[in-house]
Amino acid sequence: MKKTALFPGSFDPFTAGHLNILNRALTMFDEVVVAVGINQDKRGFFTMDQRMDIIRQAVRGLEGVRIIKYDSLTIDACRELGIRHIVRGVRNMLDFENERAIADANRRLAPDIETLIIPTAQEFAHISSSAVRDILKHRGDTSLFLPDGVILPEHDA
């Protein structure tokens, strides 16, 4: 039986840190579904189509990756897809505490779905999507923070 995990997030944009977590998850699972969440209450920096394209660029050549978008609770997306594992990445203790609280809530709602929290490799711990967006707003160079080969779409600062 194929072992599959869901890697959910807004990925606005998908960074080198996200790719690090994805690559490490792929050592544990046959397939990882990168699930781009739709949050009706937030206007993303990049459109959903742009975020999906950025992820496609980042994972080009990787086996075992599927990309979807979803507009539900993460556990409901898991159930719909028949997935019993969620992968989340953390950069620091603040991220960990937040992710642990979400994992605890998910466990209460769906005891059959387990969350695996993976700390990002140290060389990526300083990278966040919000930092990349801030660099873009100020017309800076984001290449050190993005996966190789990713070209971000033009964006008004």
mmCIF file of C-alpha atoms in Angstrom:
data_model
loop_
_atom_site.group_PDB
_atom_site.id
_atom_site.type_symbol
_atom_site.label_atom_id
_atom_site.label_comp_id
_atom_site.label_asym_id
_atom_site.label_seq_id
_atom_site.Cartn_x
_atom_site.Cartn_y
_atom_site.Cartn_z
ATOM 1 C CA MET A 1 0.000 0.000 0.000
ATOM 2 C CA LYS A 2 1.317 3.425 -0.983
ATOM 3 C CA LYS A 3 2.124 5.750 1.934
ATOM 4 C CA THR A 4 0.974 9.293 1.216
ATOM 5 C CA ALA A 5 1.244 12.502 3.228
ATOM 6 C CA LEU A 6 -0.383 15.902 2.820
ATOM 7 C CA PHE A 7 1.929 18.936 3.003
ATOM 8 C CA PRO A 8 -0.496 21.852 3.448
ATOM 9 C CA GLY A 9 0.200 25.583 3.417
ATOM 10 C CA SER A 10 -0.490 28.871 1.742
ATOM 11 C CA PHE A 11 2.919 28.719 0.000
ATOM 12 C CA ASP A 12 2.801 32.433 -0.848
ATOM 13 C CA PRO A 13 5.415 31.820 -2.249
ATOM 14 C CA PHE A 14 6.934 28.336 -1.995
ATOM 15 C CA THR A 15 10.489 28.774 -0.669
ATOM 16 C CA ALA A 16 13.739 26.809 -0.495
ATOM 17 C CA GLY A 17 12.733 25.936 3.079
ATOM 18 C CA HIS A 18 9.457 24.418 1.865
ATOM 19 C CA LEU A 19 11.400 22.389 -0.696
ATOM 20 C CA ASN A 20 13.745 21.149 2.034
ATOM 21 C CA ILE A 21 10.779 19.868 4.057
ATOM 22 C CA LEU A 22 9.199 18.308 0.957
ATOM 23 C CA ASN A 23 12.406 16.493 -0.020
ATOM 24 C CA ARG A 24 12.792 15.118 3.492
ATOM 25 C CA ALA A 25 9.144 14.023 3.596
ATOM 26 C CA LEU A 26 9.700 12.168 0.327
ATOM 27 C CA THR A 27 12.251 9.965 2.130
ATOM 28 C CA MET A 28 9.430 8.776 4.416
ATOM 29 C CA PHE A 29 6.454 8.658 2.054
ATOM 30 C CA ASP A 30 5.877 7.277 -1.435
ATOM 31 C CA GLU A 31 3.873 10.362 -2.364
ATOM 32 C CA VAL A 32 3.547 13.828 -0.875
ATOM 33 C CA VAL A 33 0.577 15.949 -1.874
ATOM 34 C CA VAL A 34 1.467 19.633 -1.702
ATOM 35 C CA ALA A 35 -1.880 21.192 -0.793
ATOM 36 C CA VAL A 36 -2.218 24.913 -1.389
ATOM 37 C CA GLY A 37 -4.859 26.279 0.947
ATOM 38 C CA ILE A 38 -7.445 28.772 -0.190
ATOM 39 C CA ASN A 39 -8.226 31.260 2.566
ATOM 40 C CA GLN A 40 -11.234 33.388 1.640
ATOM 41 C CA ASP A 41 -10.347 35.869 4.398
ATOM 42 C CA LYS A 42 -6.878 36.607 3.009
ATOM 43 C CA ARG A 43 -5.809 38.137 -0.247
ATOM 44 C CA GLY A 44 -2.604 36.386 -1.212
ATOM 45 C CA PHE A 45 0.452 38.207 -2.511
ATOM 46 C CA PHE A 46 0.490 35.796 -5.445
ATOM 47 C CA THR A 47 -2.657 34.445 -7.061
ATOM 48 C CA MET A 48 -3.527 30.790 -6.599
ATOM 49 C CA ASP A 49 -2.489 30.042 -10.194
ATOM 50 C CA GLN A 50 0.854 31.799 -9.656
ATOM 51 C CA ARG A 51 1.494 29.864 -6.430
ATOM 52 C CA MET A 52 0.688 26.575 -8.153
ATOM 53 C CA ASP A 53 3.060 27.485 -11.004
ATOM 54 C CA ILE A 54 5.860 28.419 -8.579
ATOM 55 C CA ILE A 55 5.494 25.025 -6.877
ATOM 56 C CA ARG A 56 5.480 23.235 -10.254
ATOM 57 C CA GLN A 57 8.760 24.981 -11.091
ATOM 58 C CA ALA A 58 10.247 24.069 -7.702
ATOM 59 C CA VAL A 59 9.360 20.357 -7.896
ATOM 60 C CA ARG A 60 10.175 19.822 -11.570
ATOM 61 C CA GLY A 61 11.904 16.455 -11.840
ATOM 62 C CA LEU A 62 10.854 15.221 -8.379
ATOM 63 C CA GLU A 63 9.089 11.871 -8.256
ATOM 64 C CA GLY A 64 6.155 11.302 -5.933
ATOM 65 C CA VAL A 65 4.816 14.856 -5.745
ATOM 66 C CA ARG A 66 1.279 15.935 -6.538
ATOM 67 C CA ILE A 67 0.011 19.522 -6.224
ATOM 68 C CA ILE A 68 -3.571 20.402 -5.368
ATOM 69 C CA LYS A 69 -5.521 23.337 -4.010
ATOM 70 C CA TYR A 70 -8.094 22.968 -1.269
ATOM 71 C CA ASP A 71 -10.728 25.042 0.481
ATOM 72 C CA SER A 72 -11.589 23.075 3.625
ATOM 73 C CA LEU A 73 -10.163 21.973 6.920
ATOM 74 C CA THR A 74 -6.892 20.164 6.368
ATOM 75 C CA ILE A 75 -8.254 17.026 8.023
ATOM 76 C CA ASP A 76 -11.242 17.101 5.662
ATOM 77 C CA ALA A 77 -8.862 17.312 2.691
ATOM 78 C CA CYS A 78 -6.993 14.326 4.131
ATOM 79 C CA ARG A 79 -10.189 12.326 4.507
ATOM 80 C CA GLU A 80 -11.334 13.211 1.003
ATOM 81 C CA LEU A 81 -8.005 12.017 -0.417
ATOM 82 C CA GLY A 82 -7.662 8.990 1.870
ATOM 83 C CA ILE A 83 -4.514 10.406 3.499
ATOM 84 C CA ARG A 84 -3.633 9.656 7.126
ATOM 85 C CA HIS A 85 -0.496 11.793 7.562
ATOM 86 C CA ILE A 86 0.084 15.547 7.560
ATOM 87 C CA VAL A 87 3.595 16.959 7.176
ATOM 88 C CA ARG A 88 4.413 20.376 8.608
ATOM 89 C CA GLY A 89 7.737 22.193 8.680
ATOM 90 C CA VAL A 90 9.038 24.414 11.455
ATOM 91 C CA ARG A 91 11.907 26.888 11.532
ATOM 92 C CA ASN A 92 12.057 27.655 15.250
ATOM 93 C CA MET A 93 10.357 27.120 18.606
ATOM 94 C CA LEU A 94 7.665 29.708 17.879
ATOM 95 C CA ASP A 95 6.711 27.799 14.708
ATOM 96 C CA PHE A 96 6.831 24.552 16.679
ATOM 97 C CA GLU A 97 4.434 25.753 19.376
ATOM 98 C CA ASN A 98 1.984 26.992 16.746
ATOM 99 C CA GLU A 99 2.188 23.773 14.728
ATOM 100 C CA ARG A 100 1.879 21.650 17.850
ATOM 101 C CA ALA A 101 -1.337 23.453 18.818
ATOM 102 C CA ILE A 102 -2.751 22.850 15.330
ATOM 103 C CA ALA A 103 -1.658 19.197 15.434
ATOM 104 C CA ASP A 104 -3.315 18.767 18.846
ATOM 105 C CA ALA A 105 -6.578 20.272 17.555
ATOM 106 C CA ASN A 106 -6.453 18.072 14.453
ATOM 107 C CA ARG A 107 -5.835 14.997 16.608
ATOM 108 C CA ARG A 108 -8.928 15.801 18.676
ATOM 109 C CA LEU A 109 -11.007 16.219 15.513
ATOM 110 C CA ALA A 110 -9.471 13.302 13.610
ATOM 111 C CA PRO A 111 -7.607 10.802 15.831
ATOM 112 C CA ASP A 112 -6.866 8.637 12.786
ATOM 113 C CA ILE A 113 -4.794 11.379 11.097
ATOM 114 C CA GLU A 114 -1.278 11.927 12.419
ATOM 115 C CA THR A 115 0.857 15.057 12.039
ATOM 116 C CA LEU A 116 4.590 14.799 11.473
ATOM 117 C CA ILE A 117 6.497 17.992 12.329
ATOM 118 C CA ILE A 118 9.857 18.306 10.565
ATOM 119 C CA PRO A 119 12.363 20.988 11.556
ATOM 120 C CA THR A 120 13.856 22.644 8.511
ATOM 121 C CA ALA A 121 17.565 22.239 7.902
ATOM 122 C CA GLN A 122 19.571 24.977 9.610
ATOM 123 C CA GLU A 123 20.619 26.642 6.356
ATOM 124 C CA PHE A 124 16.944 27.339 5.566
ATOM 125 C CA ALA A 125 15.737 28.307 9.058
ATOM 126 C CA HIS A 126 15.896 32.047 8.291
ATOM 127 C CA ILE A 127 13.669 31.775 5.204
ATOM 128 C CA SER A 128 9.975 32.598 5.388
ATOM 129 C CA SER A 129 7.388 33.408 2.752
ATOM 130 C CA SER A 130 6.730 36.727 4.484
ATOM 131 C CA ALA A 131 10.437 37.636 4.254
ATOM 132 C CA VAL A 132 10.421 36.785 0.539
ATOM 133 C CA ARG A 133 7.320 38.960 0.030
ATOM 134 C CA ASP A 134 8.981 41.826 1.909
ATOM 135 C CA ILE A 135 12.115 41.547 -0.243
ATOM 136 C CA LEU A 136 9.926 41.561 -3.363
ATOM 137 C CA LYS A 137 8.004 44.629 -2.173
ATOM 138 C CA HIS A 138 11.331 46.460 -1.900
ATOM 139 C CA ARG A 139 12.555 45.133 -5.239
ATOM 140 C CA GLY A 140 15.326 43.026 -3.697
ATOM 141 C CA ASP A 141 16.924 39.794 -4.881
ATOM 142 C CA THR A 142 15.004 36.729 -3.659
ATOM 143 C CA SER A 143 17.094 34.125 -5.485
ATOM 144 C CA LEU A 144 18.851 32.935 -2.308
ATOM 145 C CA PHE A 145 15.496 32.133 -0.710
ATOM 146 C CA LEU A 146 13.808 30.272 -3.573
ATOM 147 C CA PRO A 147 14.378 26.804 -4.999
ATOM 148 C CA ASP A 148 16.758 26.654 -7.956
ATOM 149 C CA GLY A 149 15.007 27.309 -11.247
ATOM 150 C CA VAL A 150 12.051 29.196 -9.768
ATOM 151 C CA ILE A 151 11.240 32.418 -11.558
ATOM 152 C CA LEU A 152 8.665 34.513 -9.770
ATOM 153 C CA PRO A 153 6.046 36.312 -11.831
ATOM 154 C CA GLU A 154 6.231 40.079 -12.041
ATOM 155 C CA HIS A 155 4.445 41.686 -9.137
ATOM 156 C CA ASP A 156 3.588 45.287 -8.358
ATOM 157 C CA ALA A 157 5.389 46.288 -5.172
#
